[in-house]
């Protein structure tokens, strides 16, 4: 289990997060999330075909991977700090948009991903949002994956498998009821301790309290559970 009960920082209250109660989704962020999760499903399917196996992780297995996830994403911090404005406690949109690491990448797409990553709508990208931006590129643009280090690719493999373990109906959102069933093994006699753990973790992900979680909500919560430190949090302590 995680060392502590993490507090996932919610986004700006005025901004709508990916995921809504209706099955009819027209919000741009919802459509972005659906396209993203379809690509993640394809990615995991390709992994399974290459290894000639199909893995379905458990909550225990996912928790055991937290140290590896933290170590993998921490490798991105050095690149982030080279671009960060210490006073702003993040990277300004213009700086990230013009960064050399994105040379050759479609600028309009990059700006779309930066905007989608800016969960607090402050036009400044902190470390978690930086990781999120790179995640969008990794999953949505297979041709860019060669530029990612093997340990980082392995980290994305863990995250993608973890997501698909919960989104078993391939809807692009994790439903609370379904998540509870998965973690309790679909047993009516599921351990109470495990159930409490599930509810706490699900509520940490479900920022808009609509009973379902988008990939972005899942991913940012996953980072905190893994112990990835956000520079803003460090500075504010």
PDB file of C-alpha atoms in Angstrom:
ATOM      1  CA  UNK A   1       0.000   0.000   0.000  1.00  0.00           C
ATOM      2  CA  UNK A   2       1.135   3.616  -0.388  1.00  0.00           C
ATOM      3  CA  UNK A   3       3.172   4.909   2.530  1.00  0.00           C
ATOM      4  CA  UNK A   4       0.680   7.631   3.297  1.00  0.00           C
ATOM      5  CA  UNK A   5      -2.779   8.615   2.195  1.00  0.00           C
ATOM      6  CA  UNK A   6      -1.943  11.101  -0.581  1.00  0.00           C
ATOM      7  CA  UNK A   7      -3.964  14.221  -1.108  1.00  0.00           C
ATOM      8  CA  UNK A   8      -4.440  14.731  -4.812  1.00  0.00           C
ATOM      9  CA  UNK A   9      -4.644  18.427  -5.557  1.00  0.00           C
ATOM     10  CA  UNK A  10      -7.927  19.095  -7.383  1.00  0.00           C
ATOM     11  CA  UNK A  11      -7.941  21.297 -10.467  1.00  0.00           C
ATOM     12  CA  UNK A  12      -9.354  24.769 -10.646  1.00  0.00           C
ATOM     13  CA  UNK A  13     -13.023  24.571  -9.556  1.00  0.00           C
ATOM     14  CA  UNK A  14     -14.154  26.501 -12.585  1.00  0.00           C
ATOM     15  CA  UNK A  15     -12.689  24.082 -15.117  1.00  0.00           C
ATOM     16  CA  UNK A  16     -14.496  21.002 -16.299  1.00  0.00           C
ATOM     17  CA  UNK A  17     -12.446  17.827 -15.986  1.00  0.00           C
ATOM     18  CA  UNK A  18     -12.585  14.978 -18.476  1.00  0.00           C
ATOM     19  CA  UNK A  19     -15.415  12.713 -17.553  1.00  0.00           C
ATOM     20  CA  UNK A  20     -19.093  13.420 -17.220  1.00  0.00           C
ATOM     21  CA  UNK A  21     -22.056  11.416 -16.049  1.00  0.00           C
ATOM     22  CA  UNK A  22     -23.696  11.313 -19.456  1.00  0.00           C
ATOM     23  CA  UNK A  23     -22.905   8.657 -22.052  1.00  0.00           C
ATOM     24  CA  UNK A  24     -23.257  11.349 -24.728  1.00  0.00           C
ATOM     25  CA  UNK A  25     -19.999  13.301 -24.603  1.00  0.00           C
ATOM     26  CA  UNK A  26     -19.306  16.394 -26.673  1.00  0.00           C
ATOM     27  CA  UNK A  27     -16.875  18.285 -24.444  1.00  0.00           C
ATOM     28  CA  UNK A  28     -13.439  18.589 -26.160  1.00  0.00           C
ATOM     29  CA  UNK A  29     -11.666  17.183 -23.094  1.00  0.00           C
ATOM     30  CA  UNK A  30     -14.005  14.189 -23.060  1.00  0.00           C
ATOM     31  CA  UNK A  31     -13.352  13.541 -26.753  1.00  0.00           C
ATOM     32  CA  UNK A  32      -9.621  13.921 -26.168  1.00  0.00           C
ATOM     33  CA  UNK A  33      -9.797  11.423 -23.311  1.00  0.00           C
ATOM     34  CA  UNK A  34     -11.671   8.888 -25.429  1.00  0.00           C
ATOM     35  CA  UNK A  35      -9.153   9.102 -28.254  1.00  0.00           C
ATOM     36  CA  UNK A  36      -6.287   8.840 -25.773  1.00  0.00           C
ATOM     37  CA  UNK A  37      -7.675   5.776 -24.016  1.00  0.00           C
ATOM     38  CA  UNK A  38      -8.325   4.036 -27.324  1.00  0.00           C
ATOM     39  CA  UNK A  39      -4.654   4.503 -28.156  1.00  0.00           C
ATOM     40  CA  UNK A  40      -3.666   3.164 -24.742  1.00  0.00           C
ATOM     41  CA  UNK A  41      -5.818   0.090 -25.319  1.00  0.00           C
ATOM     42  CA  UNK A  42      -4.087  -0.471 -28.669  1.00  0.00           C
ATOM     43  CA  UNK A  43      -0.703  -0.008 -27.014  1.00  0.00           C
ATOM     44  CA  UNK A  44      -1.413  -2.627 -24.335  1.00  0.00           C
ATOM     45  CA  UNK A  45      -2.824  -4.998 -26.948  1.00  0.00           C
ATOM     46  CA  UNK A  46       0.430  -4.698 -28.904  1.00  0.00           C
ATOM     47  CA  UNK A  47       2.424  -5.392 -25.735  1.00  0.00           C
ATOM     48  CA  UNK A  48       0.371  -8.524 -25.080  1.00  0.00           C
ATOM     49  CA  UNK A  49       0.804  -9.753 -28.641  1.00  0.00           C
ATOM     50  CA  UNK A  50       4.564  -9.268 -28.520  1.00  0.00           C
ATOM     51  CA  UNK A  51       4.807 -11.206 -25.263  1.00  0.00           C
ATOM     52  CA  UNK A  52       2.134 -13.682 -26.357  1.00  0.00           C
ATOM     53  CA  UNK A  53       0.333 -13.212 -23.068  1.00  0.00           C
ATOM     54  CA  UNK A  54      -2.443 -11.134 -21.601  1.00  0.00           C
ATOM     55  CA  UNK A  55      -1.858  -9.676 -18.192  1.00  0.00           C
ATOM     56  CA  UNK A  56      -4.475  -8.306 -15.906  1.00  0.00           C
ATOM     57  CA  UNK A  57      -3.020  -6.652 -12.840  1.00  0.00           C
ATOM     58  CA  UNK A  58      -4.419  -6.604  -9.343  1.00  0.00           C
ATOM     59  CA  UNK A  59      -4.457  -3.695  -6.916  1.00  0.00           C
ATOM     60  CA  UNK A  60      -1.693  -5.401  -4.937  1.00  0.00           C
ATOM     61  CA  UNK A  61       0.476  -5.782  -8.035  1.00  0.00           C
ATOM     62  CA  UNK A  62      -0.169  -2.159  -8.987  1.00  0.00           C
ATOM     63  CA  UNK A  63       0.929  -0.951  -5.549  1.00  0.00           C
ATOM     64  CA  UNK A  64       4.099  -3.034  -5.727  1.00  0.00           C
ATOM     65  CA  UNK A  65       5.014  -1.175  -8.912  1.00  0.00           C
ATOM     66  CA  UNK A  66       4.853   2.285  -7.281  1.00  0.00           C
ATOM     67  CA  UNK A  67       8.632   2.462  -6.533  1.00  0.00           C
ATOM     68  CA  UNK A  68       9.468   1.602 -10.148  1.00  0.00           C
ATOM     69  CA  UNK A  69       7.016   4.212 -11.424  1.00  0.00           C
ATOM     70  CA  UNK A  70       8.491   6.858  -9.145  1.00  0.00           C
ATOM     71  CA  UNK A  71      12.021   6.033 -10.242  1.00  0.00           C
ATOM     72  CA  UNK A  72      11.041   6.065 -13.910  1.00  0.00           C
ATOM     73  CA  UNK A  73       9.303   9.438 -13.884  1.00  0.00           C
ATOM     74  CA  UNK A  74      11.937  11.070 -11.664  1.00  0.00           C
ATOM     75  CA  UNK A  75      14.279  10.736 -14.637  1.00  0.00           C
ATOM     76  CA  UNK A  76      12.255  13.517 -16.273  1.00  0.00           C
ATOM     77  CA  UNK A  77      12.922  16.018 -13.494  1.00  0.00           C
ATOM     78  CA  UNK A  78      16.294  17.215 -14.761  1.00  0.00           C
ATOM     79  CA  UNK A  79      14.832  18.151 -18.147  1.00  0.00           C
ATOM     80  CA  UNK A  80      11.916  19.863 -16.411  1.00  0.00           C
ATOM     81  CA  UNK A  81      14.168  21.956 -14.153  1.00  0.00           C
ATOM     82  CA  UNK A  82      16.110  23.252 -17.151  1.00  0.00           C
ATOM     83  CA  UNK A  83      12.908  24.886 -18.394  1.00  0.00           C
ATOM     84  CA  UNK A  84      11.291  25.838 -15.095  1.00  0.00           C
ATOM     85  CA  UNK A  85      10.923  29.433 -13.939  1.00  0.00           C
ATOM     86  CA  UNK A  86      11.568  29.233 -10.190  1.00  0.00           C
ATOM     87  CA  UNK A  87       9.436  32.303  -9.496  1.00  0.00           C
ATOM     88  CA  UNK A  88       6.510  30.898 -11.445  1.00  0.00           C
ATOM     89  CA  UNK A  89       7.076  27.442  -9.918  1.00  0.00           C
ATOM     90  CA  UNK A  90       6.637  25.917 -13.322  1.00  0.00           C
ATOM     91  CA  UNK A  91       7.227  26.265 -17.052  1.00  0.00           C
ATOM     92  CA  UNK A  92       5.411  28.988 -18.934  1.00  0.00           C
ATOM     93  CA  UNK A  93       3.414  27.847 -21.953  1.00  0.00           C
ATOM     94  CA  UNK A  94       5.601  29.749 -24.406  1.00  0.00           C
ATOM     95  CA  UNK A  95       8.809  28.270 -23.003  1.00  0.00           C
ATOM     96  CA  UNK A  96       7.563  24.678 -23.137  1.00  0.00           C
ATOM     97  CA  UNK A  97       6.016  25.206 -26.561  1.00  0.00           C
ATOM     98  CA  UNK A  98       9.382  26.354 -27.913  1.00  0.00           C
ATOM     99  CA  UNK A  99      11.578  23.836 -26.086  1.00  0.00           C
ATOM    100  CA  UNK A 100      14.239  22.080 -28.189  1.00  0.00           C
ATOM    101  CA  UNK A 101      13.079  18.665 -26.988  1.00  0.00           C
ATOM    102  CA  UNK A 102       9.978  19.177 -29.129  1.00  0.00           C
ATOM    103  CA  UNK A 103      11.804  20.229 -32.300  1.00  0.00           C
ATOM    104  CA  UNK A 104      10.088  18.663 -35.287  1.00  0.00           C
ATOM    105  CA  UNK A 105       6.882  17.974 -33.406  1.00  0.00           C
ATOM    106  CA  UNK A 106       3.682  19.579 -34.688  1.00  0.00           C
ATOM    107  CA  UNK A 107       3.342  22.856 -32.760  1.00  0.00           C
ATOM    108  CA  UNK A 108      -0.454  23.005 -32.833  1.00  0.00           C
ATOM    109  CA  UNK A 109      -0.669  19.502 -31.382  1.00  0.00           C
ATOM    110  CA  UNK A 110       1.898  20.333 -28.721  1.00  0.00           C
ATOM    111  CA  UNK A 111      -0.071  23.401 -27.666  1.00  0.00           C
ATOM    112  CA  UNK A 112      -3.228  21.275 -27.473  1.00  0.00           C
ATOM    113  CA  UNK A 113      -1.470  18.808 -25.173  1.00  0.00           C
ATOM    114  CA  UNK A 114      -0.026  21.569 -22.992  1.00  0.00           C
ATOM    115  CA  UNK A 115      -3.488  23.089 -22.579  1.00  0.00           C
ATOM    116  CA  UNK A 116      -4.945  19.671 -21.764  1.00  0.00           C
ATOM    117  CA  UNK A 117      -2.225  19.114 -19.158  1.00  0.00           C
ATOM    118  CA  UNK A 118      -2.793  22.449 -17.406  1.00  0.00           C
ATOM    119  CA  UNK A 119      -5.179  21.017 -14.812  1.00  0.00           C
ATOM    120  CA  UNK A 120      -5.230  24.140 -12.636  1.00  0.00           C
ATOM    121  CA  UNK A 121      -5.666  26.492 -15.613  1.00  0.00           C
ATOM    122  CA  UNK A 122      -2.883  28.841 -14.501  1.00  0.00           C
ATOM    123  CA  UNK A 123      -0.963  28.816 -17.819  1.00  0.00           C
ATOM    124  CA  UNK A 124       2.088  27.407 -16.019  1.00  0.00           C
ATOM    125  CA  UNK A 125       3.117  23.753 -16.262  1.00  0.00           C
ATOM    126  CA  UNK A 126       4.342  22.154 -13.035  1.00  0.00           C
ATOM    127  CA  UNK A 127       6.225  18.849 -12.877  1.00  0.00           C
ATOM    128  CA  UNK A 128       3.150  16.616 -12.811  1.00  0.00           C
ATOM    129  CA  UNK A 129       1.659  18.491 -15.786  1.00  0.00           C
ATOM    130  CA  UNK A 130       5.000  18.212 -17.610  1.00  0.00           C
ATOM    131  CA  UNK A 131       4.925  14.428 -17.175  1.00  0.00           C
ATOM    132  CA  UNK A 132       1.317  14.432 -18.371  1.00  0.00           C
ATOM    133  CA  UNK A 133       2.234  16.339 -21.544  1.00  0.00           C
ATOM    134  CA  UNK A 134       4.980  13.845 -22.351  1.00  0.00           C
ATOM    135  CA  UNK A 135       2.527  11.017 -21.655  1.00  0.00           C
ATOM    136  CA  UNK A 136       0.084  12.352 -24.237  1.00  0.00           C
ATOM    137  CA  UNK A 137       2.859  12.429 -26.823  1.00  0.00           C
ATOM    138  CA  UNK A 138       4.026   8.921 -25.923  1.00  0.00           C
ATOM    139  CA  UNK A 139       0.636   7.271 -26.258  1.00  0.00           C
ATOM    140  CA  UNK A 140      -0.755   9.315 -29.146  1.00  0.00           C
ATOM    141  CA  UNK A 141       2.368   9.383 -31.343  1.00  0.00           C
ATOM    142  CA  UNK A 142       4.062   5.969 -31.712  1.00  0.00           C
ATOM    143  CA  UNK A 143       6.749   7.473 -33.953  1.00  0.00           C
ATOM    144  CA  UNK A 144       7.982   9.570 -31.008  1.00  0.00           C
ATOM    145  CA  UNK A 145       8.549   6.637 -28.657  1.00  0.00           C
ATOM    146  CA  UNK A 146      12.059   5.995 -29.939  1.00  0.00           C
ATOM    147  CA  UNK A 147      13.131   9.244 -28.268  1.00  0.00           C
ATOM    148  CA  UNK A 148      12.074   7.942 -24.835  1.00  0.00           C
ATOM    149  CA  UNK A 149      14.600   6.058 -22.682  1.00  0.00           C
ATOM    150  CA  UNK A 150      13.897   2.324 -22.119  1.00  0.00           C
ATOM    151  CA  UNK A 151      13.303   2.765 -18.345  1.00  0.00           C
ATOM    152  CA  UNK A 152      10.718   5.454 -19.092  1.00  0.00           C
ATOM    153  CA  UNK A 153       9.026   3.258 -21.686  1.00  0.00           C
ATOM    154  CA  UNK A 154       8.869   0.477 -19.085  1.00  0.00           C
ATOM    155  CA  UNK A 155       7.215   2.956 -16.715  1.00  0.00           C
ATOM    156  CA  UNK A 156       4.569   3.821 -19.282  1.00  0.00           C
ATOM    157  CA  UNK A 157       3.983   0.101 -19.784  1.00  0.00           C
ATOM    158  CA  UNK A 158       3.124  -0.211 -16.089  1.00  0.00           C
ATOM    159  CA  UNK A 159       0.799   2.787 -16.163  1.00  0.00           C
ATOM    160  CA  UNK A 160      -0.965   1.619 -19.325  1.00  0.00           C
ATOM    161  CA  UNK A 161      -1.521  -1.879 -17.969  1.00  0.00           C
ATOM    162  CA  UNK A 162      -2.793  -0.460 -14.681  1.00  0.00           C
ATOM    163  CA  UNK A 163      -5.296   1.713 -16.518  1.00  0.00           C
ATOM    164  CA  UNK A 164      -6.555  -1.144 -18.678  1.00  0.00           C
ATOM    165  CA  UNK A 165      -6.913  -3.363 -15.617  1.00  0.00           C
ATOM    166  CA  UNK A 166      -9.625  -1.002 -14.406  1.00  0.00           C
ATOM    167  CA  UNK A 167     -11.143   0.093 -17.710  1.00  0.00           C
ATOM    168  CA  UNK A 168     -12.024  -3.496 -18.565  1.00  0.00           C
ATOM    169  CA  UNK A 169     -15.130  -2.483 -20.518  1.00  0.00           C
ATOM    170  CA  UNK A 170     -12.986  -0.186 -22.678  1.00  0.00           C
ATOM    171  CA  UNK A 171     -15.269   2.794 -22.205  1.00  0.00           C
ATOM    172  CA  UNK A 172     -12.470   5.290 -21.587  1.00  0.00           C
ATOM    173  CA  UNK A 173     -13.554   5.981 -18.008  1.00  0.00           C
ATOM    174  CA  UNK A 174     -13.231   3.975 -14.805  1.00  0.00           C
ATOM    175  CA  UNK A 175     -16.633   3.435 -13.240  1.00  0.00           C
ATOM    176  CA  UNK A 176     -16.724   3.358  -9.440  1.00  0.00           C
ATOM    177  CA  UNK A 177     -18.956   0.302  -9.172  1.00  0.00           C
ATOM    178  CA  UNK A 178     -16.821  -1.661 -11.617  1.00  0.00           C
ATOM    179  CA  UNK A 179     -13.590  -0.630  -9.891  1.00  0.00           C
ATOM    180  CA  UNK A 180     -14.939  -1.835  -6.557  1.00  0.00           C
ATOM    181  CA  UNK A 181     -15.838  -5.197  -8.078  1.00  0.00           C
ATOM    182  CA  UNK A 182     -12.398  -5.601  -9.628  1.00  0.00           C
ATOM    183  CA  UNK A 183     -10.497  -4.903  -6.429  1.00  0.00           C
ATOM    184  CA  UNK A 184     -12.743  -7.141  -4.355  1.00  0.00           C
ATOM    185  CA  UNK A 185     -12.504  -9.958  -6.882  1.00  0.00           C
ATOM    186  CA  UNK A 186     -16.225  -9.741  -7.676  1.00  0.00           C
ATOM    187  CA  UNK A 187     -16.825 -11.422  -4.327  1.00  0.00           C
ATOM    188  CA  UNK A 188     -19.773 -10.554  -2.126  1.00  0.00           C
ATOM    189  CA  UNK A 189     -17.531 -11.287   0.824  1.00  0.00           C
ATOM    190  CA  UNK A 190     -14.729  -8.917  -0.151  1.00  0.00           C
ATOM    191  CA  UNK A 191     -12.560  -7.828   2.756  1.00  0.00           C
ATOM    192  CA  UNK A 192     -13.785  -4.644   4.402  1.00  0.00           C
ATOM    193  CA  UNK A 193     -10.250  -3.345   4.716  1.00  0.00           C
ATOM    194  CA  UNK A 194      -9.775  -3.693   0.958  1.00  0.00           C
ATOM    195  CA  UNK A 195     -13.113  -2.009   0.259  1.00  0.00           C
ATOM    196  CA  UNK A 196     -12.236   1.012   2.388  1.00  0.00           C
ATOM    197  CA  UNK A 197      -8.919   1.303   0.558  1.00  0.00           C
ATOM    198  CA  UNK A 198     -10.752   1.263  -2.756  1.00  0.00           C
ATOM    199  CA  UNK A 199     -13.239   3.962  -1.816  1.00  0.00           C
ATOM    200  CA  UNK A 200     -10.521   6.262  -0.508  1.00  0.00           C
ATOM    201  CA  UNK A 201      -8.391   5.875  -3.597  1.00  0.00           C
ATOM    202  CA  UNK A 202     -11.298   6.221  -5.989  1.00  0.00           C
ATOM    203  CA  UNK A 203     -12.465   9.427  -4.317  1.00  0.00           C
ATOM    204  CA  UNK A 204      -8.947  10.848  -4.590  1.00  0.00           C
ATOM    205  CA  UNK A 205      -9.090  10.286  -8.348  1.00  0.00           C
ATOM    206  CA  UNK A 206     -12.687  11.392  -8.906  1.00  0.00           C
ATOM    207  CA  UNK A 207     -12.219  15.157  -8.680  1.00  0.00           C
ATOM    208  CA  UNK A 208     -15.649  16.104  -9.987  1.00  0.00           C
ATOM    209  CA  UNK A 209     -17.383  13.425  -7.856  1.00  0.00           C
ATOM    210  CA  UNK A 210     -19.372  12.062 -10.795  1.00  0.00           C
ATOM    211  CA  UNK A 211     -18.645   8.410 -10.107  1.00  0.00           C
ATOM    212  CA  UNK A 212     -16.181   7.900 -12.940  1.00  0.00           C
ATOM    213  CA  UNK A 213     -12.534   8.700 -13.627  1.00  0.00           C
ATOM    214  CA  UNK A 214     -10.810   9.798 -16.828  1.00  0.00           C
ATOM    215  CA  UNK A 215      -7.248   8.784 -17.701  1.00  0.00           C
ATOM    216  CA  UNK A 216      -5.960  12.199 -16.723  1.00  0.00           C
ATOM    217  CA  UNK A 217      -7.532  11.944 -13.280  1.00  0.00           C
ATOM    218  CA  UNK A 218      -6.210   8.399 -12.913  1.00  0.00           C
ATOM    219  CA  UNK A 219      -2.704   9.285 -14.061  1.00  0.00           C
ATOM    220  CA  UNK A 220      -2.214  12.287 -11.774  1.00  0.00           C
ATOM    221  CA  UNK A 221      -3.457  10.293  -8.781  1.00  0.00           C
ATOM    222  CA  UNK A 222      -1.152   7.435  -9.798  1.00  0.00           C
ATOM    223  CA  UNK A 223       1.824   9.809  -9.723  1.00  0.00           C
ATOM    224  CA  UNK A 224       1.031  10.879  -6.168  1.00  0.00           C
ATOM    225  CA  UNK A 225       0.477   7.322  -4.979  1.00  0.00           C
ATOM    226  CA  UNK A 226       3.847   6.401  -6.466  1.00  0.00           C
ATOM    227  CA  UNK A 227       5.525   9.119  -4.429  1.00  0.00           C
ATOM    228  CA  UNK A 228       6.526  11.399  -7.318  1.00  0.00           C
ATOM    229  CA  UNK A 229       7.284  14.719  -5.645  1.00  0.00           C
ATOM    230  CA  UNK A 230       5.955  17.870  -7.253  1.00  0.00           C
ATOM    231  CA  UNK A 231       8.276  20.835  -6.990  1.00  0.00           C
ATOM    232  CA  UNK A 232       5.434  23.158  -6.006  1.00  0.00           C
ATOM    233  CA  UNK A 233       4.617  20.917  -3.054  1.00  0.00           C
ATOM    234  CA  UNK A 234       8.234  20.910  -1.932  1.00  0.00           C
ATOM    235  CA  UNK A 235       8.561  24.692  -2.125  1.00  0.00           C
ATOM    236  CA  UNK A 236       5.295  25.320  -0.314  1.00  0.00           C
ATOM    237  CA  UNK A 237       6.144  23.136   2.703  1.00  0.00           C
TER     238      UNK A 237
END
